[in-house]
Coordinates of C-alpha atoms in Angstrom, one line a residue:
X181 CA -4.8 78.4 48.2
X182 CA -2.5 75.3 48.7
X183 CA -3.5 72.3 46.6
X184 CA -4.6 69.3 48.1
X185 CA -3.4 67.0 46.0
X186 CA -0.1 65.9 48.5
X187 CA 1.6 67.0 51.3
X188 CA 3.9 69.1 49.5
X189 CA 1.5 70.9 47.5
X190 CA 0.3 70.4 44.0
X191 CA 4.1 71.0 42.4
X192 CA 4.8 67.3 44.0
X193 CA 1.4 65.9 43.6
X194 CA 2.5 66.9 40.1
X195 CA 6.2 65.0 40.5
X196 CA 4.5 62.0 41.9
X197 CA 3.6 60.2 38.7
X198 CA 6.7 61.1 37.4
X199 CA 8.9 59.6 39.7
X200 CA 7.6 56.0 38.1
X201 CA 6.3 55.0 41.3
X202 CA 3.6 52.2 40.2
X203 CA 1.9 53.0 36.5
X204 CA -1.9 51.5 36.5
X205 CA -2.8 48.3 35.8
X206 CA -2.0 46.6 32.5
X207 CA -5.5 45.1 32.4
X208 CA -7.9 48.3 34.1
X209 CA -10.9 46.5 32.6
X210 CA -10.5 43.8 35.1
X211 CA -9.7 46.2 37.7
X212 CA -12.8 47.5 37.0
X213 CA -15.1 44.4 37.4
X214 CA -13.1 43.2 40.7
X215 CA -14.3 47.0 42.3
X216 CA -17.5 47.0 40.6
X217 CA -18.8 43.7 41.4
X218 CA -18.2 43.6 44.8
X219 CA -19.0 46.8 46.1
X220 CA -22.5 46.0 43.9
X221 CA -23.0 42.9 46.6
X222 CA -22.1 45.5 49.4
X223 CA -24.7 48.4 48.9
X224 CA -27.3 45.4 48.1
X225 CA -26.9 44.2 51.2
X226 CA -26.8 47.5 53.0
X227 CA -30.0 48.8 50.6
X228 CA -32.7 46.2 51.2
X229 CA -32.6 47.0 54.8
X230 CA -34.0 50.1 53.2
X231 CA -36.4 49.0 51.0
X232 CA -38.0 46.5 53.3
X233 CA -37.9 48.9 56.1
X234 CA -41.9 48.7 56.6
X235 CA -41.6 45.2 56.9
X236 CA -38.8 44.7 59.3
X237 CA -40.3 47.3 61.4
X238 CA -43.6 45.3 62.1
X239 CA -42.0 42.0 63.3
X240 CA -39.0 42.9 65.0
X241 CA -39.9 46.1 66.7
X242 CA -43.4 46.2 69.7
X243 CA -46.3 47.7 67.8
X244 CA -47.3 48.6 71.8
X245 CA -46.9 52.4 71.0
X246 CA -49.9 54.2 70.0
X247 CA -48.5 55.6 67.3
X248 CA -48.1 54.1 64.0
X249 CA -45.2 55.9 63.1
X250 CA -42.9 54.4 66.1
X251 CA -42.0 50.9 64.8
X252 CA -41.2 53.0 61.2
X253 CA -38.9 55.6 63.1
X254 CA -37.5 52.8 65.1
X255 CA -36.3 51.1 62.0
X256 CA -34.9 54.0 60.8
X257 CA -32.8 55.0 64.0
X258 CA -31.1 51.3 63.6
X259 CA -31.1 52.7 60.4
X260 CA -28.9 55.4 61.3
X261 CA -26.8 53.6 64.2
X262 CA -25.3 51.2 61.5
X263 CA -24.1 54.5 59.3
X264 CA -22.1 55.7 62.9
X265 CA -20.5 52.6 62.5
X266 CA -19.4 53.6 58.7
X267 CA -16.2 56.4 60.0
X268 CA -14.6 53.3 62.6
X269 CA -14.9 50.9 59.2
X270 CA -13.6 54.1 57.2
X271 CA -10.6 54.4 59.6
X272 CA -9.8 51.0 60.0
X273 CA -10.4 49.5 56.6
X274 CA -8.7 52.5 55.6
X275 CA -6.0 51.8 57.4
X276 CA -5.6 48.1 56.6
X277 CA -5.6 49.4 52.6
X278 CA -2.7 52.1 53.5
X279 CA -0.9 49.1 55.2
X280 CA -1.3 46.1 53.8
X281 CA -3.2 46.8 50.2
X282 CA -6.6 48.0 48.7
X283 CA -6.7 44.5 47.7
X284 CA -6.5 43.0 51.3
X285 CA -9.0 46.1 52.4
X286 CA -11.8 44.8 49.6
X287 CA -11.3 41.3 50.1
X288 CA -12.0 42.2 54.1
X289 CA -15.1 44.0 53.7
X290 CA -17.2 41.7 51.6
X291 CA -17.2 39.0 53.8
X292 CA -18.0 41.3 56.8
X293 CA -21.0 42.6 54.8
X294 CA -22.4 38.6 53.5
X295 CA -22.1 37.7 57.0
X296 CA -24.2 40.6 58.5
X297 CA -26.6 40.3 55.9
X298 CA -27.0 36.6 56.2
X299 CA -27.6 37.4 60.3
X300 CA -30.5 40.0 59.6
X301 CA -32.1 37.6 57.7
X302 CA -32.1 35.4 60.1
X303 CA -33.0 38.1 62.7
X304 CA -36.0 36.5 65.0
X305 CA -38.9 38.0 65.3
X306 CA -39.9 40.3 68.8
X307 CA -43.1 38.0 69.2
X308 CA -40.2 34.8 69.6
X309 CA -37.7 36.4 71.1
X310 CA -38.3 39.4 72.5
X311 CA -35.7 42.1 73.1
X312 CA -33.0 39.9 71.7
X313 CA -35.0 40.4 68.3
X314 CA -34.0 44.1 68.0
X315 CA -30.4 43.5 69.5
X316 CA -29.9 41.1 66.8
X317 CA -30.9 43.4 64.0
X318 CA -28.4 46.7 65.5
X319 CA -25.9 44.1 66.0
X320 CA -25.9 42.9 62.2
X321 CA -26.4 46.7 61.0
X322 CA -23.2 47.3 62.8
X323 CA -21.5 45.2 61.2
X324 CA -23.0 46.0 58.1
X325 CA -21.7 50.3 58.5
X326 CA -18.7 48.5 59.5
X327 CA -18.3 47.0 56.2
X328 CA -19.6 49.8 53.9
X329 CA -17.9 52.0 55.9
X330 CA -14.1 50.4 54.8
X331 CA -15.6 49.3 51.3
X332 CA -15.6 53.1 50.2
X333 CA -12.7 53.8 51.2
X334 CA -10.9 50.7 49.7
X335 CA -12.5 50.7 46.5
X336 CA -12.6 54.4 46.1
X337 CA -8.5 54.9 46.2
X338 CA -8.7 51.3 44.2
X339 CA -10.9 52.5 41.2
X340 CA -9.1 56.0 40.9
X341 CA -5.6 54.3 41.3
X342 CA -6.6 51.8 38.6
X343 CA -7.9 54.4 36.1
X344 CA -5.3 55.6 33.4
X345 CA -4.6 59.6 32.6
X346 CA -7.0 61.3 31.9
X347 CA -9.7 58.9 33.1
X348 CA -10.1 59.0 36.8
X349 CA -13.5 60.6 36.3
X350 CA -14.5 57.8 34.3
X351 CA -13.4 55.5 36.4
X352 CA -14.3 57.0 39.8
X353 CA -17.7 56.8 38.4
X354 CA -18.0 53.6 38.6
X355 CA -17.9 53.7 42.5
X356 CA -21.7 54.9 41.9
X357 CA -22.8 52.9 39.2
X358 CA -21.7 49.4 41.1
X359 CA -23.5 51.2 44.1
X360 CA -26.7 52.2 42.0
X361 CA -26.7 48.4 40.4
X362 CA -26.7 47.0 43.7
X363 CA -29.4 49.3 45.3
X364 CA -31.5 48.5 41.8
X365 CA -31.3 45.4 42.4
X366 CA -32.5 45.3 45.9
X367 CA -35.1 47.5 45.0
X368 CA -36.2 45.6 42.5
X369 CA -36.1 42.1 44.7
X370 CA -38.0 43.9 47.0
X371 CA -41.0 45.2 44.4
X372 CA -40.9 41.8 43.3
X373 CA -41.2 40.3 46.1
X374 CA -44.3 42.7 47.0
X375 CA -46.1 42.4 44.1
X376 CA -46.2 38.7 43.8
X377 CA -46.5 37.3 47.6
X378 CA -49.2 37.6 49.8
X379 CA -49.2 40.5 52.7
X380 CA -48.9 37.4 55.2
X381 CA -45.9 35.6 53.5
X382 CA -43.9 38.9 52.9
X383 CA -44.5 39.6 56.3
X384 CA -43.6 36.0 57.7
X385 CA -40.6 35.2 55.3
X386 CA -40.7 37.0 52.2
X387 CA -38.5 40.1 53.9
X388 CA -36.0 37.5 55.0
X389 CA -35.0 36.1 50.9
X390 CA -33.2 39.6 50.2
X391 CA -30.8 39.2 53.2
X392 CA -30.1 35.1 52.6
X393 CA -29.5 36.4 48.8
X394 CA -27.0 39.0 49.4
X395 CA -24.9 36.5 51.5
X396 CA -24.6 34.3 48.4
X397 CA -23.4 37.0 46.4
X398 CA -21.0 38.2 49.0
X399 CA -19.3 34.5 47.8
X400 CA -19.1 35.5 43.9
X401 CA -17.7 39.1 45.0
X402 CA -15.2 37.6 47.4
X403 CA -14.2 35.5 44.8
X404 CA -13.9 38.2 41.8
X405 CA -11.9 40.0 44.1
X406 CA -9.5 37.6 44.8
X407 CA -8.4 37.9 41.2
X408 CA -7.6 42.1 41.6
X409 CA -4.1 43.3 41.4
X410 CA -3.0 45.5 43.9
X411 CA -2.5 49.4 43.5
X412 CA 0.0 50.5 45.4
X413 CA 3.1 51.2 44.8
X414 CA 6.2 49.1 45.5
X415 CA 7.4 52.1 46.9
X416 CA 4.5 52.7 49.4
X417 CA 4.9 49.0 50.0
X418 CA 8.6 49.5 51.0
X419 CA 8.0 52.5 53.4
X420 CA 6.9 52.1 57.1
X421 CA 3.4 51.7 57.9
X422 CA 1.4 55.1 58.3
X423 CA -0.3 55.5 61.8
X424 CA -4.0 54.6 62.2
X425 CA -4.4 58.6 62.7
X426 CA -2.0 59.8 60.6
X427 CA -3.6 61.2 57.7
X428 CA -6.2 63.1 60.5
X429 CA -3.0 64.4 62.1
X430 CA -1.1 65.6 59.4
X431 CA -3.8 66.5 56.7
X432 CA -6.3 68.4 59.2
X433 CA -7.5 71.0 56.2
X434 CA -7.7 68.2 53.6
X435 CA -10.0 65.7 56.6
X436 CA -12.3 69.0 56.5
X437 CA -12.4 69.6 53.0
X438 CA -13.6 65.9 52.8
X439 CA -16.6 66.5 54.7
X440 CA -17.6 70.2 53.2
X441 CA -17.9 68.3 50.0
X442 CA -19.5 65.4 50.9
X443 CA -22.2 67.3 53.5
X444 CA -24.7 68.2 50.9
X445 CA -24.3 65.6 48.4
X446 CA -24.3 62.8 50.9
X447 CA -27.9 64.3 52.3
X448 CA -29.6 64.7 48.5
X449 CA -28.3 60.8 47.6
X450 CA -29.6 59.5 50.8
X451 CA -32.9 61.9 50.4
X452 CA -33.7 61.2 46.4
X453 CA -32.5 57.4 46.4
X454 CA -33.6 55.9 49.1
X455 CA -35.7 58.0 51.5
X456 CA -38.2 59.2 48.5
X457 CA -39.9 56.2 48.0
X458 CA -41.3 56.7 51.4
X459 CA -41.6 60.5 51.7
X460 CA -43.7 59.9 48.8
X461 CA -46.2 57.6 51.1
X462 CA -46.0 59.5 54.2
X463 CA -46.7 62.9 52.3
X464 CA -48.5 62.9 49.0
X465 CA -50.2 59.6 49.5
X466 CA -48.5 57.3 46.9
X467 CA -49.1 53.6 46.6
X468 CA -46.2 51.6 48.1
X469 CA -45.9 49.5 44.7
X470 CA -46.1 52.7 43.1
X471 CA -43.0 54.3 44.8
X472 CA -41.0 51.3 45.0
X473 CA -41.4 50.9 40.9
X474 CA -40.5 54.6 40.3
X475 CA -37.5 54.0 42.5
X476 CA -36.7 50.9 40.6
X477 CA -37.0 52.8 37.4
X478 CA -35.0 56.2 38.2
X479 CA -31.9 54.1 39.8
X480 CA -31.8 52.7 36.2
X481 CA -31.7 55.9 34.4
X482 CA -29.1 57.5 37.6
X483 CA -26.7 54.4 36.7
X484 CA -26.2 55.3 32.9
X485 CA -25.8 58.7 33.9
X486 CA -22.6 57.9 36.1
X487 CA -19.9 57.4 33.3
X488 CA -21.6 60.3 31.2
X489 CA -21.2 62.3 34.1
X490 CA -17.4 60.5 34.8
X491 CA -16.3 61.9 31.3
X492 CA -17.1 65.0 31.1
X493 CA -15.4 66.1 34.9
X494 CA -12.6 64.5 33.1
X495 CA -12.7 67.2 30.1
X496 CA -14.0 70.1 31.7
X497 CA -13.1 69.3 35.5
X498 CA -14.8 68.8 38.5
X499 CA -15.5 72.4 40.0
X500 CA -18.4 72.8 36.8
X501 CA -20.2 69.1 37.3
X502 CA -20.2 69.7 41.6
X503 CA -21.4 73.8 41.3
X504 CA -24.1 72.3 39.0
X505 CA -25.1 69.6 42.1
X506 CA -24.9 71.7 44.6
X507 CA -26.7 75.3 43.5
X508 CA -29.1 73.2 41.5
X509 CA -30.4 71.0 44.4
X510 CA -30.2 74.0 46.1
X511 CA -32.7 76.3 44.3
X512 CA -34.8 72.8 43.0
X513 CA -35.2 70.8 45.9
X514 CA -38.3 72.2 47.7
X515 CA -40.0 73.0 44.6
X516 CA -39.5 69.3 43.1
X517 CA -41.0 67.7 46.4
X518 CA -43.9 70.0 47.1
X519 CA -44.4 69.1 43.1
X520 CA -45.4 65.7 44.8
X521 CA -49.2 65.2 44.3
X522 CA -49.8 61.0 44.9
X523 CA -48.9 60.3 40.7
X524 CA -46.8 57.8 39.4
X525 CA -45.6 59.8 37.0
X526 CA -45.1 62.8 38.8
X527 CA -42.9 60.9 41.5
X528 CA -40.8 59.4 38.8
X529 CA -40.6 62.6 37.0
X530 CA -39.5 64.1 40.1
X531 CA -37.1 61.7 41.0
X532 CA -35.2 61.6 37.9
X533 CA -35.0 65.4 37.4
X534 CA -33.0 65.3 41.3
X535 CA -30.7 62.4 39.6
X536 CA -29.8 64.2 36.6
X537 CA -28.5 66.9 39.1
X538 CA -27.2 64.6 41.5
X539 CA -24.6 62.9 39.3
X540 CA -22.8 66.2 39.3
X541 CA -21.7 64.6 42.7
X542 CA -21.9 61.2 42.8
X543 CA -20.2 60.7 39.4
X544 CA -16.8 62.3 40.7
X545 CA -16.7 62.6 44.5
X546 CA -14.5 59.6 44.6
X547 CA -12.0 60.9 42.1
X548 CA -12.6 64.5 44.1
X549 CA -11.5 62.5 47.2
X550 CA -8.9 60.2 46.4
X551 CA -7.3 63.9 44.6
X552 CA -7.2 65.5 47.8
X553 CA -4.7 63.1 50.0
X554 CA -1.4 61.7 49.3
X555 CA -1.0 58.2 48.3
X556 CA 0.4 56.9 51.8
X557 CA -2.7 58.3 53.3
X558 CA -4.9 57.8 51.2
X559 CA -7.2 55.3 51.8
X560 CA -7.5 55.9 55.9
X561 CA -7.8 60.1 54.7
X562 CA -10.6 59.4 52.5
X563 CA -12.8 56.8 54.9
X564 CA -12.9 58.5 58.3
X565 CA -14.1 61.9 57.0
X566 CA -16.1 60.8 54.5
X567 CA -18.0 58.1 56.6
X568 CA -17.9 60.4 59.3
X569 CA -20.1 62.7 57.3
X570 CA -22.0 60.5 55.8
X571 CA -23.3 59.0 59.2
X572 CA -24.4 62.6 60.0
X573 CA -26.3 63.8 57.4
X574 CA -27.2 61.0 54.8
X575 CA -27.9 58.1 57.9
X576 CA -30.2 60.8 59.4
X577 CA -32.0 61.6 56.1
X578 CA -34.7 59.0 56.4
X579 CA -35.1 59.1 60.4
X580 CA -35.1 63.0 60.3
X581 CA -37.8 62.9 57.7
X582 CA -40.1 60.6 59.2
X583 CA -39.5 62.9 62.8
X584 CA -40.2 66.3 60.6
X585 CA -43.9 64.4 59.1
X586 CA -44.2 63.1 62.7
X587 CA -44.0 66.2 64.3
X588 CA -46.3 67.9 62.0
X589 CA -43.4 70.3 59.5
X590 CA -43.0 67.6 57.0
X591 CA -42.0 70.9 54.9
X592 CA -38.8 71.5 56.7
X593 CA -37.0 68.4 55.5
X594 CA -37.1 69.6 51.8
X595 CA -35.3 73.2 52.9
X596 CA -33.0 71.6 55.4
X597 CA -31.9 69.5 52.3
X598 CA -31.2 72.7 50.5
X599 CA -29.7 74.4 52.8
X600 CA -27.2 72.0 53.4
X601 CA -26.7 71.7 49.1
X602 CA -25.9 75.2 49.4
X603 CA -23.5 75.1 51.8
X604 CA -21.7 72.7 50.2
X605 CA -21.6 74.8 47.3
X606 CA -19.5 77.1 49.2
X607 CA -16.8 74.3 49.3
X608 CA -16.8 73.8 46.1
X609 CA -16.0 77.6 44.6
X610 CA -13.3 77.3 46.7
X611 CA -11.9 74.4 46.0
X612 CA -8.4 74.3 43.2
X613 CA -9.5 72.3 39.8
X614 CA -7.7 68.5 40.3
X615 CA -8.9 66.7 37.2
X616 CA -5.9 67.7 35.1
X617 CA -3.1 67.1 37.7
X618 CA -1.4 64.0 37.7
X619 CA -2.1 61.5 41.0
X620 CA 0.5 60.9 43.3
X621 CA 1.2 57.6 43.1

């Protein structure tokens, strides 16, 4: 089976740190905080649409249906519309990091996402403006997939390009821990927020502080970012500019491998980190403080997991930490959600149980990824699959879930989650062991 590694196979993937092209940064610690910071303001902003999903639901959407469930599955659908937005930020951001810079790329993205997020806080309500309200809010979520959309891609081939031998899967874990930080911290705004203002005030203002927040930090993360040095080499500097399609064009088995590994995983993150918290309400009856807290608490516990996770795909390789994702989601996800009974601590035991086995993903999928395309493509190769796969299984996760409980098989939603772990898992023992080869630079 060819390697993905480069165009030419892994024998020059394998030349391609040899050749001297670029050697990672002299201060990777830096590196490191420039990725990590920012994309932490990103996934905050994009997560407390999330988390206050309830409450945006109730003032910007008509409570005219007779069903209760309408305003909560119309938040979700804008839900999902801003992940279709995520592959055009993946191809484009992509493409502005293949042709201009990761830095350039980064530095683009966080102030798309502190602008969207300062214009959903500011989104008017349906009662003052009517249909506007809601054409507001999908506007601002575009932008918002538009952002996160080019943010993985940038930082992902950043991080990974920054990390020295031996110590991409270190590295590449940080892409998650910066994204867990920022979703624990809007999580934990948010339960904040809940437990100490009135029902009236978190429904007149109090869901609006998150947004107006994650604008100011979009300012400190522009501004760390500033500081990065650039990744690429002088050689890819030198070369003409890859296409805006090229990587699909020419790399056609690598663009598919992308999305057979990020299928499953992208539905059990989606599903266990931020749809759970209100799976739990809709089907075993637990208090909304409740779930938020147990989210709070488990995103804590995923975080430290990342690195630990990072290391050992860097020892023992990838294939071992992504068979153990996949198979074990596969066998334990129904049984760990019908274990769901309306407990605290049976949620939180639940949801930390899925983490553990969920870092086998989310620890090393960007160092999986950035492994699989050549450097000139890299960037653009990585952020149209992925994001393209992402917006079709993890954007849907909370809609389909709330449709499934709607229509009555609240059930299916846990098998269709394993189903699709499974499948992935299929990818995987096929896939050739990349955490020893050297990266093209």
């Amino acid at each position: 089976m060819k390697g993905p590694a480069s165009e030419g196979g892994p024998d020059s993937a394998a030349t391609g740190d040899s050749a001297g092209a670029v050697t990672p940064p002299a201060r990777p610690g830096r590196q490191l905080l420039a990725a990590s910071v920012g994309n932490a303001v990103e996934w905050y902003d994009w997560y407390a649409y999330t988390f206050l999903a309830a409450y945006i639901a109730a003032q910007v959407f008509p409570k005219s249906a007779g069903n209760s469930l309408v305003p909560l599955l119309s938040t979700f659908a804008v839900f999902a519309v801003g992940f279709f937005m995520r592959p055009v930020g993946g191809l484009l951001m992509g493409a502005v990091a293949d042709r201009h810079g990761r830095r350039a790329a980064l530095t683009v993205t966080i102030l798309l996402m502190g602008g969207s997020s300062l214009l959903v806080g500011l989104t008017p309500t349906y009662a003052a403006a009517g249909i506007f309200a809601p054409v507001i809010l999908v506007l601002a979520r575009l932008l918002q997939g538009l952002s996160v959309g080019g943010e993985f891609a940038a930082s992902t081939t950043f991080l990974v390009e920054s990390a020295g031998p031996g110590r991409r899967g270190l590295f590449a874990s940080f892409q998650y821990v910066s994204t867990t930080v920022g979703q624990l911290v809007a999580s934990g705004v948010a339960a904040l927020l809940v437990a100490n203002l009135a029902s009236e005030s978190m429904d007149g203002w109090g869901w609006r502080v998150p947004f107006v927040l994650g604008a100011l930090f979009s300012v400190v993360g522009f501004w760390i970012r500033r500081g990065a040095q650039e990744t690429r080499s002088e050689e890819q500097v030198r070369a003409p500019r890859p296409g805006l399609f090229e990587a699909l064009r020419r790399h056609p088995r690598e663009s598919l491998l992308i999305c057979g590994i990020t299928m499953g995983g992208t539905l059990a993150y989606y599903t266990w980190t931020s749809y759970l918290p209100t799976y739990a309400e809709l089907n075993a009856g637990v208090a909304k403080a409740d779930a938020l807290l147990a989210g709070t608490i488990s995103l804590a516990f995923f975080a430290v997991l990342q690195p630990v996770a990072g290391l050992a795909s860097d020892r023992f390789g990838r294939k071992p930490l992504l068979l153990m994702f996949g198979l074990g989601f596969g066998v334990l996800c129904v049984p760990l959600l019908q274990a769901l009974n309306g407990s605290f601590v049976t949620l939180l035991l639940v949801q930390c149980a899925g983490m553990v086995l969920l870092s086998g993903f989310t620890a090393i999928s960007a160092a999986v990824n950035a492994e699989t395309f050549p450097a000139r493509v890299r960037a653009a190769g990585i952020g149209f699959p992925y994001s393209l796969t992402v917006a079709l299984f993890g954007g849907t996760a909370p809609y389909l879930g709330t449709l499934f409980k709607d229509l009555g098989h609240a059930g299916l939603f846990p098998v269709y989650v394993a189903v699709l772990c499974l499948a992935s898992s299929v990818v995987y023992l096929r896939l050739p062991e990349t955490a020893h080869r050297p990266l093209e630079r």
